[in-house]
Structure formats: C-alpha cells, structure tokens
Amino acid sequence: MAKVPAAYQATRGSILDVDRNFYTRLTDPAARERVERLTVPIRDGLAWKVPAGHVLRLSTLEGPQVGDLNLWNLHNPRERFWASRTRQLQRAHVSTFDRLWSTLPYLRPMATIIDDTLAGYGVDGSGVDEQGGRIHDLLGTRCDPYVNRLLTGEDFDHHCHSNLVRAVAPFGLTEFDVHDVLNVFQCTGLNDDDRYFMKACPAKEGDYLELFAEIDLLCALSCCPGGDLSVDLWGPEARDPLTTCHPIGVEVFRLEAALLEGWRPPEPSPYAGGHGLRGPAIDWAAEKQRRGD
C-alpha cells in the first residue's frame, strides 16, 4: 500500500472529527426501542423513512447478500448521498465512525456508521484480505440494465438500478433521483491492472451494519440480483446466481432521549460565496440619460 498522506485532511476540531464516545454509546441495545422492521426481498428493492436521531440496522437475514443503498434528505431530495465525496473525505470502503456525506451545496453528514460486524474482516482483522478486498464498497456503483444490455445484448429488469427506481416511485421520485450507492456487505478492490473486482460476500447470517441518521432520511435498498457475488454476472463463466440470493433485513430503532443530549442535526455547509460570479455592470448615469430621467 502507498505510504503517502491522504489528499483531503481537515483542520483539528472540524466536522470530520467524530466523537467516538458519543457514537459508541448509541449501540447499547438496552437504550433503544425498535419502531420498524422490514425485509427487502431477493432481487427487489424497498424504500422507507428514518427520522433524525434514530438508528438504522441492515442485516443479512439468511446468509451472505450484497445490497445497494441510496439516501436522500426526506424533505428535499435534491440533497442526496454523494458517494465520490464520501470516498474522498472518508475511505473507499467505509466502516465504524465513517460518515456518509451529502451533495453540494449542502455537504453535511447524512448518517454516521456506529457498528459493523464485518469491521474485523481480512488478514488479522486489518480490514483487507490477501487480494486487497475490503467491505462496504464506494469504488463501484449499482448494476443497471443499460450496462447489462451493453455487455450481453439482453434485457433484465431487476438490476439494482431498476429495483431502486421501483422502490422510490411511491415517494414521488424517479429514475433521475437514483444515484451512486453504498454497496453494503460487498467485497471489492482494484487488481494489478487498476481495474475494479468483486469477490464473494463474506457476511454470514446475522451480520449487520448500523447507521445513525444525522438528518431525516428517505432510504432505499436493492437486494442485488447477483446475490453474494460468488457467481460471475458477466463474462465467459457467467450464469444465473439465483441460488446465492438472500433477503436483507431492515430495522429502525428509537434511542433514549438521554443518549442524544447535546446532539443536533448538522447544518448544511455555511459557504456563502457566489462562485466568483458578478451581476452585469450598469452605467446608471448613462441609463438615466437614455430613458430621459
């Protein structure tokens, strides 16, 4: 691995400094109440709401399964999860204490990961395996019927993009609102040719990822039609991976008020500049003379 410093580094005391003690306290099972429980069926999608100050848990109910997650500000879908900026501010594969950031001009944490049963994946719990694979991917994005048509010449309507499109339709959103995803439970990396690879999902029944909602969220998740990705989706070895598909569980928890004392939803970015733009220069004396004032 390259021993060079990260490009994006914050000054001390910035919003990138996470209060780990605060977020660790939110994982106490005795200080929460489950208020919703849902299941995302195989090869399908589902959307639901998570109020600010609540915890969202995504879990592998019956075995390994990859899911594609989208997030929006519940009250303003123009503010949505920004995978590439999250990749720069956090990591290409996220885990405990990493945050999921929103798009411009808002640029604030939408959710913070507070627990991850796969955080110890890899060689000696390093988070990376022998081939450079890591979990909870931001390098890639959702599979979609357009690239499938490009690669195979065939149509398939249950790719993650299409699953997300159907999931958000009841909330008034469309295909144009679906965006780059967090691939939960997905193991990926870059090979020696700097090309994206996917490996079989290492999650087992009961593994989970927990996120704390920093603002009111609309969430949507697709159960990837590739299942646990142990079967090639494209190429000479490709075949239908239906037998590797499992549902994903969704749980929403309300926290005890005392746990949230002093916490408040983050404000959008305070940048107040005009991007260097200026209004038209007007010679008011000449304008008055022209109008006969």
Short mmCIF file of C-alpha atoms in Angstrom, two decimals:
data_model
loop_
_atom_site.label_atom_id
_atom_site.label_comp_id
_atom_site.label_asym_id
_atom_site.label_seq_id
_atom_site.Cartn_x
_atom_site.Cartn_y
_atom_site.Cartn_z
CA MET A 1 0.00 0.00 0.00
CA ALA A 2 1.18 3.54 -0.77
CA LYS A 3 2.60 5.23 2.33
CA VAL A 4 1.55 8.74 1.32
CA PRO A 5 -0.79 11.08 3.21
CA ALA A 6 -4.43 11.41 2.22
CA ALA A 7 -5.27 14.36 -0.04
CA TYR A 8 -8.28 15.54 1.98
CA GLN A 9 -7.26 16.43 5.51
CA ALA A 10 -9.22 18.62 7.89
CA THR A 11 -8.09 21.10 10.47
CA ARG A 12 -8.40 19.99 14.08
CA GLY A 13 -11.88 20.43 15.50
CA SER A 14 -13.66 20.26 12.14
CA ILE A 15 -16.82 18.28 11.47
CA LEU A 16 -14.60 15.40 10.33
CA ASP A 17 -13.53 14.86 13.94
CA VAL A 18 -16.01 12.23 15.16
CA ASP A 19 -16.95 11.96 18.84
CA ARG A 20 -16.36 8.22 19.10
CA ASN A 21 -17.55 8.01 22.69
CA PHE A 22 -20.90 9.52 21.74
CA TYR A 23 -21.49 7.16 18.80
CA THR A 24 -20.32 4.12 20.74
CA ARG A 25 -22.97 4.82 23.40
CA LEU A 26 -25.66 4.65 20.71
CA THR A 27 -25.02 0.94 20.18
CA ASP A 28 -26.32 -0.03 23.64
CA PRO A 29 -29.22 -2.44 22.97
CA ALA A 30 -30.80 -1.60 26.33
CA ALA A 31 -31.17 2.07 25.39
CA ARG A 32 -33.18 1.65 22.19
CA GLU A 33 -36.63 0.58 21.03
CA ARG A 34 -37.32 -0.98 17.64
CA VAL A 35 -40.02 1.01 15.85
CA GLU A 36 -39.94 -0.64 12.43
CA ARG A 37 -38.90 -3.97 10.96
CA LEU A 38 -38.88 -4.67 7.22
CA THR A 39 -37.47 -7.20 4.78
CA VAL A 40 -36.05 -6.43 1.34
CA PRO A 41 -36.92 -9.47 -0.81
CA ILE A 42 -34.38 -11.06 -3.13
CA ARG A 43 -33.88 -9.27 -6.44
CA ASP A 44 -36.14 -6.44 -5.35
CA GLY A 45 -35.96 -3.03 -3.70
CA LEU A 46 -37.62 -1.22 -0.82
CA ALA A 47 -37.73 2.37 0.46
CA TRP A 48 -38.51 3.62 3.96
CA LYS A 49 -38.07 6.65 6.25
CA VAL A 50 -35.63 7.06 9.14
CA PRO A 51 -36.10 10.11 11.41
CA ALA A 52 -33.07 12.08 12.54
CA GLY A 53 -31.67 10.71 15.78
CA HIS A 54 -32.71 7.13 15.03
CA VAL A 55 -30.56 4.09 14.22
CA LEU A 56 -30.87 2.04 11.02
CA ARG A 57 -29.67 -1.56 11.00
CA LEU A 58 -29.18 -3.55 7.78
CA SER A 59 -28.62 -7.27 8.32
CA THR A 60 -28.04 -10.45 6.35
CA LEU A 61 -31.06 -12.48 7.44
CA GLU A 62 -30.38 -15.89 5.92
CA GLY A 63 -26.86 -15.73 4.51
CA PRO A 64 -24.45 -13.57 2.51
CA GLN A 65 -26.06 -10.91 0.34
CA VAL A 66 -24.98 -7.62 -1.21
CA GLY A 67 -27.23 -4.55 -1.05
CA ASP A 68 -27.14 -1.19 -2.84
CA LEU A 69 -28.09 1.74 -0.60
CA ASN A 70 -29.35 5.22 -1.57
CA LEU A 71 -30.09 8.09 0.84
CA TRP A 72 -32.00 11.35 0.42
CA ASN A 73 -32.94 14.23 2.68
CA LEU A 74 -36.56 13.28 3.38
CA HIS A 75 -37.72 16.87 2.90
CA ASN A 76 -35.51 17.79 -0.06
CA PRO A 77 -34.48 15.01 -2.45
CA ARG A 78 -32.02 17.32 -4.19
CA GLU A 79 -29.84 16.68 -1.17
CA ARG A 80 -28.74 13.09 -1.52
CA PHE A 81 -25.84 10.80 -0.72
CA TRP A 82 -22.61 11.67 -2.52
CA ALA A 83 -20.53 8.53 -2.92
CA SER A 84 -17.45 10.10 -4.50
CA ARG A 85 -17.05 12.88 -1.92
CA THR A 86 -17.60 10.35 0.87
CA ARG A 87 -14.85 8.27 -0.72
CA GLN A 88 -12.51 11.27 -0.55
CA LEU A 89 -13.42 12.50 2.93
CA GLN A 90 -13.62 9.03 4.49
CA ARG A 91 -12.40 5.94 2.64
CA ALA A 92 -13.16 3.87 -0.45
CA HIS A 93 -14.61 1.21 1.87
CA VAL A 94 -16.39 2.53 4.95
CA SER A 95 -16.90 1.14 8.42
CA THR A 96 -17.41 2.24 12.03
CA PHE A 97 -17.19 6.03 12.62
CA ASP A 98 -17.15 6.85 8.91
CA ARG A 99 -19.82 9.25 7.71
CA LEU A 100 -21.96 9.33 4.57
CA TRP A 101 -21.93 12.85 3.07
CA SER A 102 -24.50 14.71 1.00
CA THR A 103 -24.19 16.50 -2.32
CA LEU A 104 -23.47 20.17 -2.96
CA PRO A 105 -24.41 22.76 -1.96
CA TYR A 106 -25.33 21.05 1.34
CA LEU A 107 -22.23 18.90 2.05
CA ARG A 108 -23.01 17.58 5.51
CA PRO A 109 -23.12 14.16 7.18
CA MET A 110 -26.37 12.38 6.41
CA ALA A 111 -25.53 9.34 8.54
CA THR A 112 -22.68 8.01 10.66
CA ILE A 113 -21.76 4.33 10.84
CA ILE A 114 -21.83 3.29 14.51
CA ASP A 115 -21.46 -0.51 14.32
CA ASP A 116 -20.24 -3.07 11.80
CA THR A 117 -19.89 -6.78 12.49
CA LEU A 118 -17.56 -7.09 9.48
CA ALA A 119 -15.15 -4.41 10.69
CA GLY A 120 -12.62 -7.13 11.55
CA TYR A 121 -12.65 -8.69 8.08
CA GLY A 122 -9.39 -9.56 6.39
CA VAL A 123 -5.90 -10.61 7.39
CA ASP A 124 -5.58 -10.39 11.17
CA GLY A 125 -8.56 -8.06 11.33
CA SER A 126 -6.82 -5.46 9.18
CA GLY A 127 -9.92 -4.84 7.07
CA VAL A 128 -8.22 -6.06 3.88
CA ASP A 129 -7.78 -9.63 2.61
CA GLU A 130 -4.92 -11.30 0.75
CA GLN A 131 -6.14 -9.99 -2.61
CA GLY A 132 -6.81 -6.45 -1.43
CA GLY A 133 -10.56 -6.93 -0.99
CA ARG A 134 -12.42 -4.74 1.51
CA ILE A 135 -16.05 -4.49 2.67
CA HIS A 136 -18.83 -1.87 2.20
CA ASP A 137 -17.75 -0.53 -1.16
CA LEU A 138 -17.74 3.01 -2.58
CA LEU A 139 -15.48 2.23 -5.55
CA GLY A 140 -18.22 0.83 -7.75
CA THR A 141 -21.89 1.55 -8.14
CA ARG A 142 -25.20 -0.18 -8.78
CA CYS A 143 -25.62 -2.70 -11.58
CA ASP A 144 -28.09 -1.48 -14.19
CA PRO A 145 -30.00 -2.74 -17.23
CA TYR A 146 -28.17 -0.36 -19.54
CA VAL A 147 -24.71 -1.79 -18.91
CA ASN A 148 -26.20 -5.29 -18.94
CA ARG A 149 -27.59 -4.64 -22.41
CA LEU A 150 -24.19 -3.26 -23.43
CA LEU A 151 -22.32 -6.34 -22.19
CA THR A 152 -24.77 -9.12 -23.03
CA GLY A 153 -27.24 -7.78 -25.59
CA GLU A 154 -30.09 -8.83 -23.28
CA ASP A 155 -32.63 -7.00 -21.12
CA PHE A 156 -33.11 -7.72 -17.41
CA ASP A 157 -35.45 -5.58 -15.30
CA HIS A 158 -34.27 -6.43 -11.79
CA HIS A 159 -30.82 -4.90 -11.63
CA CYS A 160 -30.15 -2.74 -8.57
CA HIS A 161 -30.80 0.48 -10.50
CA SER A 162 -34.23 -0.74 -11.58
CA ASN A 163 -35.00 -2.09 -8.11
CA LEU A 164 -34.26 1.35 -6.66
CA VAL A 165 -36.37 3.06 -9.31
CA ARG A 166 -39.39 0.94 -8.36
CA ALA A 167 -38.72 1.37 -4.64
CA VAL A 168 -38.78 5.18 -4.66
CA ALA A 169 -41.67 5.65 -7.09
CA PRO A 170 -44.28 5.66 -4.25
CA PHE A 171 -42.38 8.59 -2.70
CA GLY A 172 -42.64 10.69 -5.87
CA LEU A 173 -39.06 10.11 -7.03
CA THR A 174 -37.96 8.84 -10.42
CA GLU A 175 -35.02 7.19 -12.16
CA PHE A 176 -33.31 10.59 -12.26
CA ASP A 177 -33.20 10.64 -8.45
CA VAL A 178 -31.44 7.27 -8.13
CA HIS A 179 -27.72 7.84 -7.58
CA ASP A 180 -24.39 6.19 -6.86
CA VAL A 181 -24.66 3.81 -3.95
CA LEU A 182 -23.01 2.41 -0.89
CA ASN A 183 -22.60 -1.29 -1.67
CA VAL A 184 -23.24 -2.77 1.77
CA PHE A 185 -21.65 -6.14 2.58
CA GLN A 186 -19.87 -6.08 -0.81
CA CYS A 187 -16.19 -7.08 -1.02
CA THR A 188 -14.28 -5.24 -3.75
CA GLY A 189 -10.92 -3.76 -4.68
CA LEU A 190 -8.60 -2.87 -7.56
CA ASN A 191 -6.48 -5.51 -9.30
CA ASP A 192 -2.93 -5.17 -10.63
CA ASP A 193 -4.30 -3.54 -13.79
CA ASP A 194 -6.11 -0.95 -11.63
CA ARG A 195 -9.45 -2.49 -12.62
CA TYR A 196 -12.41 -3.00 -10.33
CA PHE A 197 -13.04 -6.50 -8.99
CA MET A 198 -15.80 -8.05 -6.85
CA LYS A 199 -15.46 -11.06 -4.58
CA ALA A 200 -17.89 -13.36 -2.83
CA CYS A 201 -19.57 -11.62 0.10
CA PRO A 202 -18.05 -12.86 3.40
CA ALA A 203 -21.09 -11.96 5.52
CA LYS A 204 -22.84 -14.70 7.43
CA GLU A 205 -26.39 -14.94 8.69
CA GLY A 206 -26.88 -12.25 11.32
CA ASP A 207 -24.11 -9.85 10.26
CA TYR A 208 -25.16 -6.20 10.26
CA LEU A 209 -24.24 -2.60 9.59
CA GLU A 210 -25.72 0.17 11.78
CA LEU A 211 -26.05 3.83 10.82
CA PHE A 212 -27.14 6.79 12.95
CA ALA A 213 -29.40 9.17 10.99
CA GLU A 214 -27.99 12.68 11.32
CA ILE A 215 -30.95 14.19 9.43
CA ASP A 216 -34.42 12.94 8.42
CA LEU A 217 -33.76 10.35 5.73
CA LEU A 218 -35.52 8.57 2.92
CA CYS A 219 -33.60 5.33 2.38
CA ALA A 220 -33.82 2.81 -0.43
CA LEU A 221 -32.06 -0.54 -0.72
CA SER A 222 -31.80 -3.07 -3.51
CA CYS A 223 -31.10 -6.73 -2.84
CA CYS A 224 -28.59 -7.25 -5.63
CA PRO A 225 -29.69 -9.84 -8.22
CA GLY A 226 -26.12 -11.13 -8.05
CA GLY A 227 -26.77 -12.39 -4.53
CA ASP A 228 -23.47 -12.90 -2.70
CA LEU A 229 -21.44 -12.27 -5.91
CA SER A 230 -19.83 -15.70 -5.79
CA VAL A 231 -21.06 -16.27 -9.35
CA ASP A 232 -19.87 -14.17 -12.29
CA LEU A 233 -22.55 -11.83 -13.65
CA TRP A 234 -20.73 -11.19 -16.94
CA GLY A 235 -18.03 -12.90 -18.96
CA PRO A 236 -17.41 -16.48 -20.11
CA GLU A 237 -18.18 -18.03 -16.70
CA ALA A 238 -21.40 -16.08 -16.14
CA ARG A 239 -24.55 -17.90 -15.05
CA ASP A 240 -27.73 -17.14 -13.13
CA PRO A 241 -26.79 -16.60 -9.44
CA LEU A 242 -30.35 -17.01 -8.16
CA THR A 243 -29.36 -19.74 -5.69
CA THR A 244 -26.94 -17.32 -3.98
CA CYS A 245 -29.62 -14.66 -3.31
CA HIS A 246 -30.90 -13.92 0.20
CA PRO A 247 -33.12 -11.18 1.69
CA ILE A 248 -31.77 -8.24 3.71
CA GLY A 249 -33.34 -7.14 6.98
CA VAL A 250 -34.12 -3.51 7.84
CA GLU A 251 -34.67 -2.32 11.41
CA VAL A 252 -35.20 1.21 12.72
CA PHE A 253 -34.59 1.99 16.41
CA ARG A 254 -35.64 4.95 18.54
CA LEU A 255 -32.99 5.93 21.10
CA GLU A 256 -33.47 7.06 24.67
CA ALA A 257 -33.57 10.86 24.79
CA ALA A 258 -30.77 10.99 27.35
CA LEU A 259 -28.36 9.46 24.82
CA LEU A 260 -28.93 12.35 22.41
CA GLU A 261 -28.44 15.15 24.90
CA GLY A 262 -26.32 17.84 23.27
CA TRP A 263 -26.65 16.36 19.78
CA ARG A 264 -28.34 18.25 16.96
CA PRO A 265 -28.63 17.60 13.21
CA PRO A 266 -25.70 19.13 11.31
CA GLU A 267 -26.38 22.30 9.32
CA PRO A 268 -25.71 22.49 5.58
CA SER A 269 -22.37 23.92 4.51
CA PRO A 270 -22.07 27.59 5.54
CA TYR A 271 -20.30 28.57 2.31
CA ALA A 272 -21.92 31.86 1.34
CA GLY A 273 -19.90 32.88 -1.69
CA GLY A 274 -21.18 33.49 -5.19
CA HIS A 275 -18.63 31.27 -7.01
CA GLY A 276 -16.94 34.41 -8.35
CA LEU A 277 -19.98 35.39 -10.39
CA ARG A 278 -20.95 39.07 -10.61
CA GLY A 279 -24.06 40.81 -11.83
CA PRO A 280 -23.96 42.91 -15.05
CA ALA A 281 -22.14 46.22 -14.77
CA ILE A 282 -24.57 49.09 -15.43
CA ASP A 283 -23.66 52.74 -16.01
CA TRP A 284 -26.63 54.20 -14.17
CA ALA A 285 -25.93 57.78 -15.35
CA ALA A 286 -26.00 56.70 -18.98
CA GLU A 287 -29.10 54.58 -18.36
CA LYS A 288 -30.96 57.54 -16.85
CA GLN A 289 -29.95 59.73 -19.77
CA ARG A 290 -31.16 57.13 -22.25
CA ARG A 291 -34.54 56.92 -20.51
CA GLY A 292 -34.84 60.70 -20.25
CA ASP A 293 -34.96 60.72 -16.45
#
